Coordinates of C-alpha atoms in Angstrom, one line a residue:
M953 CA 19.8 -15.9 -25.0
K954 CA 22.5 -17.2 -22.6
R955 CA 22.6 -20.5 -24.5
D956 CA 23.1 -18.8 -27.8
L957 CA 25.9 -16.6 -26.3
R958 CA 27.5 -19.6 -24.8
S959 CA 27.5 -21.5 -28.1
H960 CA 28.9 -18.5 -30.0
L961 CA 31.8 -18.1 -27.5
S962 CA 32.5 -21.9 -27.6
L963 CA 32.8 -21.9 -31.4
R964 CA 34.9 -18.8 -31.4
F965 CA 37.4 -20.2 -28.8
L966 CA 37.5 -23.5 -30.5
T967 CA 38.6 -21.8 -33.7
I968 CA 41.3 -19.8 -31.8
Y969 CA 42.4 -23.0 -30.1
R970 CA 42.8 -24.9 -33.4
K971 CA 44.9 -22.0 -34.9
M972 CA 47.2 -22.1 -31.9
V973 CA 47.7 -25.9 -32.1
A974 CA 48.5 -25.6 -35.8
G975 CA 51.0 -22.8 -35.5
N976 CA 52.7 -23.0 -32.2
G977 CA 53.3 -26.6 -30.9
L978 CA 52.2 -27.8 -27.5
L979 CA 52.9 -24.8 -25.2
Y980 CA 50.6 -22.3 -27.0
P981 CA 47.6 -24.6 -27.1
I982 CA 47.9 -25.2 -23.3
L983 CA 48.2 -21.5 -22.6
G984 CA 45.5 -20.7 -25.1
F985 CA 43.1 -23.3 -23.6
A986 CA 43.8 -22.0 -20.1
S987 CA 43.2 -18.4 -21.2
C988 CA 39.9 -19.4 -22.8
V989 CA 38.7 -21.2 -19.7
A990 CA 39.7 -18.3 -17.5
F991 CA 37.9 -15.8 -19.8
I992 CA 34.7 -17.9 -19.9
Y993 CA 34.8 -18.3 -16.1
M994 CA 35.3 -14.6 -15.5
S995 CA 32.7 -13.5 -18.0
F996 CA 29.9 -15.8 -16.8
G997 CA 31.0 -15.6 -13.2
D998 CA 30.6 -11.8 -13.4
L999 CA 27.3 -12.1 -15.1
K1000 CA 26.0 -14.4 -12.4
L1001 CA 27.3 -12.1 -9.5
S1002 CA 25.9 -8.9 -11.0
S1003 CA 22.4 -10.1 -11.9
F1004 CA 19.5 -9.4 -9.6
P1005 CA 17.7 -12.3 -7.9
K1006 CA 14.9 -13.6 -10.0
E1007 CA 11.8 -11.6 -9.3
P1008 CA 8.3 -13.2 -9.1
R1009 CA 6.1 -12.5 -12.1
L1010 CA 3.3 -10.1 -11.2
S1011 CA 0.2 -8.9 -13.0
F1012 CA -1.8 -5.8 -12.3
V1013 CA -4.7 -6.1 -10.0
E1014 CA -7.9 -5.2 -11.9
R1015 CA -11.5 -4.4 -10.9
N1016 CA -14.7 -5.9 -12.4
G1017 CA -17.9 -4.6 -10.8
T1018 CA -17.8 -5.2 -7.1
Q1019 CA -14.7 -7.5 -7.1
F1020 CA -10.9 -7.2 -7.5
F1021 CA -9.4 -9.6 -10.0
L1022 CA -5.9 -11.0 -10.4
D1023 CA -5.0 -13.2 -13.4
G1024 CA -8.6 -13.6 -14.1
K1025 CA -9.6 -14.8 -10.6
P1026 CA -11.3 -12.9 -7.8
L1027 CA -9.0 -11.4 -5.2
Y1028 CA -9.7 -10.7 -1.5
V1029 CA -7.3 -8.9 0.6
N1030 CA -6.0 -9.5 4.1
G1031 CA -3.4 -6.8 4.8
W1032 CA -1.9 -4.2 7.1
N1033 CA -0.6 -0.7 7.5
S1034 CA 3.0 0.2 8.1
Y1035 CA 3.1 3.9 7.3
W1036 CA 6.8 4.2 8.2
L1037 CA 8.4 2.1 5.4
M1038 CA 9.9 4.9 3.3
A1039 CA 11.1 6.9 6.4
H1040 CA 13.0 3.8 7.7
S1041 CA 14.5 3.0 4.3
V1042 CA 16.4 6.3 4.1
D1043 CA 19.0 5.2 6.7
E1044 CA 20.8 2.0 6.1
N1045 CA 20.8 1.3 9.8
T1046 CA 17.0 1.2 10.0
R1047 CA 16.4 -0.3 6.6
P1048 CA 16.5 -3.9 7.9
R1049 CA 13.3 -3.2 9.8
V1050 CA 11.5 -2.6 6.4
S1051 CA 12.7 -6.0 5.0
A1052 CA 11.8 -7.7 8.3
M1053 CA 8.3 -6.2 8.3
L1054 CA 7.5 -7.2 4.7
Q1055 CA 8.9 -10.7 5.2
A1056 CA 6.8 -11.1 8.4
G1057 CA 3.7 -9.9 6.6
A1058 CA 4.3 -12.3 3.7
K1059 CA 4.7 -15.2 6.2
M1060 CA 1.3 -14.4 7.7
G1061 CA -0.3 -14.6 4.2
L1062 CA -0.8 -10.8 4.1
T1063 CA -0.9 -9.6 0.5
V1064 CA -1.2 -5.8 0.7
C1065 CA 0.6 -3.2 2.8
R1066 CA -0.6 0.4 2.9
T1067 CA 2.2 2.9 3.4
W1068 CA 3.0 6.6 2.8
A1069 CA 4.5 7.7 -0.5
F1070 CA 4.8 11.2 0.8
N1071 CA 6.8 13.3 3.3
D1072 CA 6.4 17.0 2.6
G1073 CA 8.8 19.4 4.2
G1074 CA 10.5 18.7 7.5
Y1075 CA 13.0 15.9 8.4
D1076 CA 14.0 13.5 5.6
A1077 CA 11.4 15.0 3.4
L1078 CA 10.8 13.5 0.0
Q1079 CA 9.4 16.8 -1.3
I1080 CA 11.6 19.5 0.2
S1081 CA 9.7 22.4 -1.4
P1082 CA 7.2 22.5 -4.4
G1083 CA 8.8 20.5 -7.2
Q1084 CA 12.1 19.9 -5.3
F1085 CA 12.8 16.4 -4.3
D1086 CA 15.5 14.7 -2.2
E1087 CA 16.9 11.9 -4.4
R1088 CA 18.2 10.1 -1.3
V1089 CA 14.6 9.8 0.0
F1090 CA 13.2 8.9 -3.4
K1091 CA 15.7 6.0 -3.5
A1092 CA 14.3 4.9 -0.1
L1093 CA 10.9 4.7 -1.7
D1094 CA 12.4 2.8 -4.6
Y1095 CA 13.8 0.3 -2.1
V1096 CA 10.4 -0.2 -0.4
I1097 CA 8.8 -1.0 -3.7
A1098 CA 11.6 -3.3 -4.8
E1099 CA 11.7 -5.1 -1.4
A1100 CA 7.9 -5.6 -1.4
R1101 CA 8.1 -7.2 -4.8
Q1102 CA 10.7 -9.6 -3.6
H1103 CA 8.4 -10.7 -0.8
G1104 CA 5.3 -10.9 -3.0
V1105 CA 3.6 -8.1 -1.1
R1106 CA 1.7 -5.3 -3.0
L1107 CA 1.6 -1.7 -1.8
L1108 CA -1.3 0.7 -1.4
L1109 CA 0.5 4.0 -1.7
S1110 CA -1.0 7.2 -0.3
L1111 CA 0.0 10.4 -1.9
V1112 CA -0.7 13.2 0.7
N1113 CA -2.0 13.6 4.2
N1114 CA -5.0 15.5 5.4
L1115 CA -3.4 15.6 8.8
Q1116 CA -0.2 17.5 9.6
A1117 CA 2.0 14.4 10.1
Y1118 CA 4.6 14.2 7.4
G1119 CA 3.6 17.6 6.1
G1120 CA 0.2 17.1 4.7
K1121 CA -2.1 19.7 3.2
T1122 CA -0.8 22.2 5.9
Q1123 CA 2.7 22.1 4.4
Y1124 CA 1.3 22.8 0.9
V1125 CA -0.6 25.8 2.2
K1126 CA 2.5 27.1 4.0
W1127 CA 4.5 26.8 0.8
A1128 CA 2.0 28.9 -1.2
W1129 CA 1.8 31.5 1.6
Q1130 CA 5.6 31.7 1.8
E1131 CA 5.9 32.2 -2.0
G1132 CA 3.3 34.9 -1.9
V1133 CA 0.8 33.1 -4.1
G1134 CA -1.6 31.6 -1.5
L1135 CA -5.2 32.8 -1.5
S1136 CA -5.7 31.9 2.1
S1137 CA -3.9 30.7 5.2
S1138 CA -6.7 28.1 5.8
N1139 CA -5.6 24.5 5.5
D1140 CA -8.6 23.9 3.3
S1141 CA -7.2 26.2 0.7
F1142 CA -5.3 23.1 -0.3
F1143 CA -8.5 22.1 -2.1
F1144 CA -9.4 25.3 -3.9
D1145 CA -6.2 27.4 -4.4
P1146 CA -5.1 27.0 -8.0
S1147 CA -1.4 27.4 -7.1
I1148 CA -1.6 24.6 -4.6
R1149 CA -3.5 22.4 -7.0
K1150 CA -0.6 22.9 -9.4
Y1151 CA 1.9 21.9 -6.7
F1152 CA 0.0 18.7 -6.0
K1153 CA -0.4 17.8 -9.6
N1154 CA 3.3 18.2 -10.1
Y1155 CA 4.0 16.0 -7.1
V1156 CA 1.6 13.3 -8.5
L1157 CA 3.2 13.4 -11.9
T1158 CA 6.7 13.2 -10.5
V1159 CA 5.9 10.2 -8.3
L1160 CA 3.8 8.2 -10.8
T1161 CA 6.5 8.6 -13.6
R1162 CA 9.4 7.9 -11.3
K1163 CA 11.8 5.3 -12.6
N1164 CA 12.8 3.0 -9.8
T1165 CA 16.6 3.0 -9.6
I1166 CA 16.6 -0.6 -8.4
T1167 CA 14.2 -2.3 -10.7
G1168 CA 14.3 0.1 -13.6
I1169 CA 10.5 0.2 -13.7
E1170 CA 8.5 3.4 -13.7
Y1171 CA 6.1 3.4 -10.7
R1172 CA 3.1 3.7 -13.0
N1173 CA 4.2 0.5 -14.8
D1174 CA 4.9 -1.6 -11.7
P1175 CA 2.3 -4.1 -10.6
T1176 CA 3.9 -4.3 -7.2
I1177 CA 1.8 -1.2 -6.5
F1178 CA -1.7 -2.5 -5.7
A1179 CA -3.3 0.9 -6.0
W1180 CA -2.9 4.7 -5.4
E1181 CA -4.7 6.4 -2.6
L1182 CA -5.3 10.1 -3.3
M1183 CA -5.2 11.3 0.3
N1184 CA -5.3 10.0 3.8
E1185 CA -8.7 10.9 5.4
P1186 CA -9.6 13.9 3.3
R1187 CA -11.8 16.5 5.1
C1188 CA -12.8 20.0 4.1
M1189 CA -14.7 21.3 7.1
S1190 CA -14.9 24.9 5.8
D1191 CA -17.4 23.7 3.3
P1192 CA -19.8 21.1 4.9
S1193 CA -21.9 20.9 1.7
G1194 CA -19.0 18.8 0.3
D1195 CA -18.9 20.7 -3.0
T1196 CA -15.3 21.9 -2.6
L1197 CA -13.9 18.5 -1.8
Q1198 CA -16.0 16.9 -4.6
D1199 CA -14.7 19.3 -7.1
W1200 CA -11.1 18.6 -6.0
L1201 CA -11.6 14.8 -6.1
E1202 CA -13.1 14.9 -9.6
E1203 CA -10.2 16.9 -10.9
M1204 CA -7.4 15.0 -9.2
T1205 CA -8.8 11.5 -9.9
A1206 CA -9.0 12.4 -13.6
F1207 CA -5.5 13.7 -13.5
V1208 CA -4.1 10.5 -11.9
K1209 CA -5.8 8.4 -14.5
S1210 CA -4.5 10.6 -17.3
I1211 CA -1.0 9.5 -16.2
D1212 CA -1.6 6.0 -15.0
K1213 CA -4.2 3.7 -16.5
N1214 CA -2.6 0.6 -15.1
H1215 CA -3.4 1.0 -11.4
L1216 CA -6.5 1.1 -9.4
L1217 CA -7.3 4.3 -7.6
T1218 CA -9.1 5.0 -4.3
I1219 CA -9.7 8.2 -2.4
G1220 CA -8.7 7.4 1.2
L1221 CA -12.1 8.3 2.8
E1222 CA -13.0 7.5 6.4
G1223 CA -16.5 6.6 5.2
F1224 CA -18.8 9.2 6.8
Y1225 CA -22.1 10.1 5.2
G1226 CA -22.7 13.7 4.2
P1227 CA -25.5 16.2 5.1
K1228 CA -27.8 15.0 2.2
S1229 CA -27.4 11.3 2.9
P1230 CA -30.3 9.4 4.5
K1231 CA -27.7 7.5 6.5
K1232 CA -26.2 10.6 8.2
S1233 CA -28.4 10.1 11.2
T1234 CA -28.8 6.3 11.1
V1235 CA -25.2 5.1 10.5
N1236 CA -22.8 8.0 11.2
P1237 CA -21.4 7.8 14.7
E1238 CA -22.7 11.3 15.7
E1239 CA -23.9 14.5 14.1
W1240 CA -20.4 15.9 13.6
A1241 CA -19.5 13.2 11.1
S1242 CA -21.9 14.8 8.5
T1243 CA -20.2 18.2 8.7
L1244 CA -16.7 17.3 7.6
G1245 CA -17.1 18.1 3.9
S1246 CA -17.0 14.5 2.7
D1247 CA -19.7 12.0 1.7
F1248 CA -18.9 8.4 1.3
V1249 CA -21.4 7.7 -1.5
R1250 CA -21.2 10.9 -3.4
N1251 CA -17.4 11.0 -3.4
S1252 CA -17.0 7.3 -4.2
N1253 CA -19.4 7.5 -7.1
I1254 CA -16.8 9.5 -9.1
A1255 CA -16.1 7.5 -12.3
N1256 CA -12.3 7.4 -11.9
V1257 CA -12.6 6.0 -8.4
D1258 CA -12.1 2.2 -8.7
F1259 CA -12.8 1.1 -5.2
T1260 CA -14.0 2.7 -2.0
S1261 CA -12.2 3.1 1.3
V1262 CA -13.5 3.1 4.9
H1263 CA -11.8 3.4 8.3
I1264 CA -12.9 1.9 11.6
Y1265 CA -12.1 3.8 14.8
P1266 CA -15.0 3.6 17.3
D1267 CA -12.6 4.6 20.1
H1268 CA -12.2 8.0 18.4
W1269 CA -15.8 8.4 17.4
F1270 CA -17.5 7.5 20.8
H1271 CA -16.5 8.3 24.3
D1272 CA -19.3 6.8 26.3
L1273 CA -19.7 3.3 24.8
G1274 CA -18.4 0.1 26.3
F1275 CA -16.5 -2.5 24.3
E1276 CA -19.5 -4.6 23.3
E1277 CA -21.5 -1.6 22.1
K1278 CA -18.5 -0.5 20.0
R1279 CA -18.2 -3.9 18.5
S1280 CA -21.9 -4.0 17.7
Y1281 CA -21.6 -0.5 16.0
V1282 CA -18.7 -1.7 13.9
S1283 CA -20.8 -4.5 12.5
K1284 CA -23.5 -2.0 11.6
W1285 CA -20.9 0.4 10.1
M1286 CA -19.3 -2.3 7.9
R1287 CA -22.5 -3.8 6.7
S1288 CA -23.8 -0.4 5.7
H1289 CA -20.9 0.3 3.5
V1290 CA -20.9 -3.2 2.0
E1291 CA -24.6 -2.7 1.2
D1292 CA -23.8 0.7 -0.5
C1293 CA -21.2 -0.9 -2.7
D1294 CA -23.2 -4.0 -3.5
K1295 CA -26.4 -2.2 -4.4
E1296 CA -25.6 1.4 -5.4
L1297 CA -21.9 2.1 -6.1
K1298 CA -21.2 -1.3 -7.7
K1299 CA -17.5 -1.1 -6.5
P1300 CA -15.4 -3.0 -4.1
V1301 CA -15.0 -1.6 -0.5
M1302 CA -11.7 -1.9 1.4
F1303 CA -11.6 -1.2 5.1
T1304 CA -8.1 0.4 4.8
E1305 CA -7.6 1.1 8.5
Y1306 CA -9.1 -0.5 11.6
G1307 CA -7.8 -0.7 15.2
L1308 CA -8.8 -0.8 18.8
S1309 CA -7.0 1.6 21.3
N1310 CA -5.1 0.1 24.2
Q1311 CA -5.8 3.4 26.1
N1312 CA -9.5 2.6 26.7
K1313 CA -10.2 2.6 30.4
D1314 CA -11.8 -0.9 30.1
F1315 CA -9.2 -2.2 27.7
Q1316 CA -8.2 -5.9 27.9
P1317 CA -5.8 -7.5 25.4
S1318 CA -8.3 -10.2 24.5
Q1319 CA -10.7 -7.4 23.2
R1320 CA -8.4 -6.8 20.2
E1321 CA -8.7 -10.4 19.1
Q1322 CA -12.6 -10.2 19.4
F1323 CA -12.6 -6.8 17.6
Y1324 CA -10.4 -8.0 14.8
R1325 CA -12.4 -11.2 14.4
T1326 CA -15.7 -9.2 14.0
I1327 CA -14.1 -7.4 11.1
S1328 CA -12.5 -10.5 9.6
D1329 CA -15.8 -12.4 9.7
I1330 CA -17.8 -9.7 7.9
I1331 CA -15.2 -9.6 5.1
Y1332 CA -15.1 -13.4 4.9
K1333 CA -18.9 -13.7 4.7
S1334 CA -19.1 -11.0 2.0
A1335 CA -16.3 -12.7 0.0
K1336 CA -18.0 -16.1 0.2
K1337 CA -21.1 -14.5 -1.4
K1338 CA -18.9 -12.8 -4.0
G1339 CA -19.9 -9.5 -2.5
S1340 CA -18.2 -6.1 -2.5
G1341 CA -16.4 -6.6 0.9
A1342 CA -13.0 -6.9 -0.7
G1343 CA -10.6 -6.8 2.3
A1344 CA -9.3 -5.0 5.4
L1345 CA -6.0 -3.6 6.6
I1346 CA -5.0 -3.6 10.2
W1347 CA -3.7 -0.3 11.7
Q1348 CA -0.8 -1.0 12.4
F1349 CA 2.1 -3.4 12.5
F1350 CA 5.7 -2.7 13.7
V1351 CA 8.9 -4.7 14.4
Q1352 CA 10.7 -4.7 17.7
G1353 CA 12.5 -1.5 18.8
M1354 CA 10.1 1.0 17.2
E1355 CA 8.2 2.1 20.3
E1356 CA 8.6 5.8 19.5
Y1357 CA 6.8 5.3 16.2
N1358 CA 3.9 3.5 17.7
D1359 CA 0.5 4.8 18.8
D1360 CA -2.3 3.3 20.9
F1361 CA -3.3 1.0 18.1
G1362 CA 0.0 -0.5 16.9
L1363 CA 1.5 -3.9 17.7
V1364 CA 4.3 -6.3 16.9
P1365 CA 2.2 -9.2 15.5
W1366 CA 4.3 -12.1 16.7
E1367 CA 4.3 -10.6 20.3
S1368 CA 0.5 -11.1 20.3
P1369 CA -0.1 -14.8 19.7
A1370 CA -3.9 -14.5 19.4
I1371 CA -3.7 -11.7 16.8
Y1372 CA -0.9 -13.6 14.9
K1373 CA -3.0 -16.7 14.7
L1374 CA -6.2 -14.9 13.7
T1375 CA -4.3 -13.0 11.0
I1376 CA -3.1 -16.2 9.4
E1377 CA -6.5 -17.8 9.8
Q1378 CA -8.1 -15.0 7.8
S1379 CA -5.4 -15.1 5.2
C1380 CA -6.1 -18.8 4.7
R1381 CA -9.9 -18.4 4.7
L1382 CA -9.7 -15.9 1.9
A1383 CA -7.1 -17.9 0.0
R1384 CA -9.4 -20.9 0.0
I1385 CA -12.2 -18.9 -1.5
Q1386 CA -9.7 -17.8 -4.2
G1387 CA -8.6 -21.4 -4.8
L1388 CA -5.0 -20.7 -3.9
I1389 CA -4.4 -23.4 -1.3
H1390 CA -3.8 -26.3 -3.7
E1391 CA -2.2 -24.2 -6.5
K1392 CA 0.7 -22.5 -4.7
G1393 CA 3.2 -24.2 -2.5
N1394 CA 3.5 -21.3 0.0
W1395 CA -0.2 -21.2 0.7
K1396 CA -0.4 -24.9 1.1
E1397 CA 2.4 -24.9 3.6
L1398 CA 0.9 -21.9 5.5
C1399 CA -2.7 -23.2 5.6
S1400 CA -2.4 -27.0 5.8
K1401 CA -2.3 -27.0 9.6
R1402 CA -5.5 -25.0 9.7
E1403 CA -7.7 -27.1 7.4

């Protein structure tokens, strides 16, 4: 296109130049030629300055049976959580943290970052009230997606929180109550109140059909997005049978797929087994885990759910186990879910959050490296066998100067050399299985020292 335009302009100006020479002696041709040169320079110079940097070509991640596929080849994920990306993209002063984090993730060979695509009510809210959005914050989410694309990182975007942080289901219930349409003040009415279901569907529709102001691509058409996560850690404790949550999941997963058939979809479960599951007493951490209204197998078996999600927090689940006992339990927990997905669900499983608290009374920094390695090894062994263990995401990474956003699981990766090294090792192990090392220059450079 540029070559055709250049040829067209050249012929046109050559014609003008000849006319000038014929009719006006020497001065006019000199001035005419100079004008032509100036015009071409200004036109193409402006074109060059105003164009976006060339973006990497991306395809949508797909699922075939128990595996993810990208460009026809199996995909295994080593990634991380940085829930704060949108919040820190609102203010130009904090925006560089987002770019720095995505760049750092890419340099470690991490391919997926899980982050919040919600902030309901409160400070810098994306959704100010039902159906009312702050364009300034939406542009921040636009920036996150565009910046991730530039760094070759895909995003797992979560759409609402079960917890109160960043609004969550509590905020939706408050809105319904304030507008006089709420059926109950219970937080769990989020799942069964028709008005609140309508609020959430409107939110989903608005986000999925959003046209990015930077890239010009609707979110639902952007392969930078790895997948949508319906809700972070859904629980409906008012109905331990699980029927209420199951009904909501079936309706909302179908709704998402009616809008967006390009992207994969997961629920955002913690992975607990429900009251009718034979694993409720053999694999669940304790009895309480089967009373939360969720069930890993039943929920994940919904047709519109493309892959399953599981979290790993033995520090929260047990209060009387030592480190080695927790690590042994994590192995059992992960293998159980891989087995479920290999044999029954026939879908990939992603361990979308895992972490070890630094507030444990027996905590030693070296324990984190051992804990992370246990998880990485199980994913690697499953991937080598072409099993359903499709990847894991560390909770959570930050950059320097963000202590107030941290919790007892977060870390700055390059300040923990053992974790940094292990993370790159896992990225390279999975890349080798996928045959990426000898195909792509970046992988070869990252992993050559570790062969």
